[in-house]
XYZ file of C-alpha atoms in Angstrom:
120
model
C 0.403 -0.230 -0.200
C 0.846 3.492 -1.505
C 1.788 5.819 1.901
C 2.986 9.927 1.653
C 4.397 11.588 4.672
C 4.729 15.007 5.571
C 6.934 16.083 8.207
C 6.795 20.355 8.834
C 8.308 21.944 11.367
C 10.881 18.996 12.322
C 12.214 15.992 10.063
C 11.849 12.284 11.526
C 13.533 9.877 11.748
C 14.172 5.815 10.607
C 13.279 4.938 14.045
C 10.181 6.950 13.633
C 9.621 6.020 9.924
C 9.475 2.310 11.196
C 7.188 3.294 13.877
C 4.715 4.930 11.989
C 5.296 1.360 9.691
C 4.981 -1.206 11.320
C 1.626 0.691 14.122
C -0.184 3.191 11.108
C 0.904 1.381 7.496
C 1.312 -2.744 8.314
C -2.471 -3.291 10.362
C -4.533 -0.707 7.859
C -2.858 -3.564 5.252
C -4.541 -5.595 6.985
C -8.125 -4.176 6.634
C -7.464 -2.768 3.256
C -7.579 -3.824 -0.075
C -5.147 -2.176 -2.529
C -8.410 -1.354 -4.786
C -10.182 0.407 -2.193
C -7.518 3.226 -1.038
C -5.218 5.018 -2.787
C -2.596 6.630 -1.431
C -3.452 7.702 2.065
C -1.441 10.475 3.468
C -0.031 11.694 6.541
C 1.158 14.272 7.860
C 3.389 15.937 10.880
C 3.841 18.484 13.238
C 5.180 20.320 16.460
C 3.477 23.238 17.625
C 5.286 24.470 21.631
C 6.359 21.235 22.553
C 2.859 18.626 21.230
C 2.734 16.811 18.269
C 0.082 16.011 15.807
C -1.176 14.073 13.510
C -3.208 13.299 10.535
C -3.544 10.360 8.723
C -6.780 10.674 5.999
C -7.191 7.805 4.318
C -9.139 8.939 0.120
C -10.417 5.825 -0.125
C -14.779 5.545 -3.272
C -16.565 5.840 -0.820
C -15.793 7.683 1.955
C -13.654 9.899 3.307
C -11.373 8.358 6.411
C -9.927 10.898 9.358
C -7.757 10.643 12.117
C -6.230 13.439 13.785
C -4.076 12.827 17.026
C -2.580 15.185 19.496
C -0.305 14.696 22.239
C 2.973 15.756 23.784
C 4.561 12.235 22.495
C 5.043 11.339 18.788
C 5.023 7.604 19.100
C 1.936 8.520 22.235
C 0.042 10.213 19.401
C 0.945 6.997 16.400
C -0.511 4.204 18.782
C -4.189 6.272 19.463
C -4.195 7.597 16.101
C -4.400 3.549 14.405
C -6.377 3.283 17.141
C -9.102 5.458 15.823
C -8.120 4.246 12.222
C -8.993 0.417 13.086
C -11.943 1.250 14.456
C -13.233 4.197 11.690
C -12.362 1.370 9.167
C -13.679 -1.408 10.117
C -17.474 0.163 10.298
C -16.287 1.663 7.204
C -16.151 -2.105 5.690
C -18.511 -3.603 7.797
C -21.505 -0.801 6.012
C -20.290 -2.515 3.082
C -20.394 -5.752 3.786
C -24.170 -5.041 5.354
C -25.264 -3.423 1.899
C -23.922 -5.612 -0.735
C -25.689 -8.418 2.245
C -29.074 -6.841 2.511
C -29.079 -6.510 -1.691
C -28.439 -9.910 -2.424
C -31.271 -10.934 0.134
C -33.457 -8.561 -1.583
C -32.805 -9.365 -5.363
C -33.216 -12.921 -3.228
C -36.336 -12.420 -2.036
C -37.846 -10.897 -5.465
C -36.617 -14.390 -7.257
C -38.552 -16.198 -4.867
C -41.691 -13.638 -4.007
C -41.797 -14.206 -8.051
C -40.774 -17.459 -9.608
C -43.001 -19.810 -11.270
C -43.042 -23.107 -8.415
C -45.056 -20.257 -5.868
C -48.868 -20.293 -7.901
C -48.183 -23.484 -8.288
C -51.325 -25.428 -6.187
């Protein structure tokens, strides 16, 4: 999965990049397919000793966004990762529910208009 990292007001270290890939990218790879999401946009910035992370996932039908601000960048990444997992699972469940409801309606219509029901 492709991702874009934009850093503002600081330089990202190798350890932070590895941690970011481990917590966010690898966990989202489990839940999202390549066709579902375009590149993931990750913005990291520091303001007055506050570390802010914002992650945006643009897909065909929805935009998933999570933001967190704390005094530690690693803590912010952990919290955003949890938020994103919850939002992605909600998005996937909605998609599955809609697809299953559509399938049930089609099956119900086929049964209702089937010739077998009208034979006595």
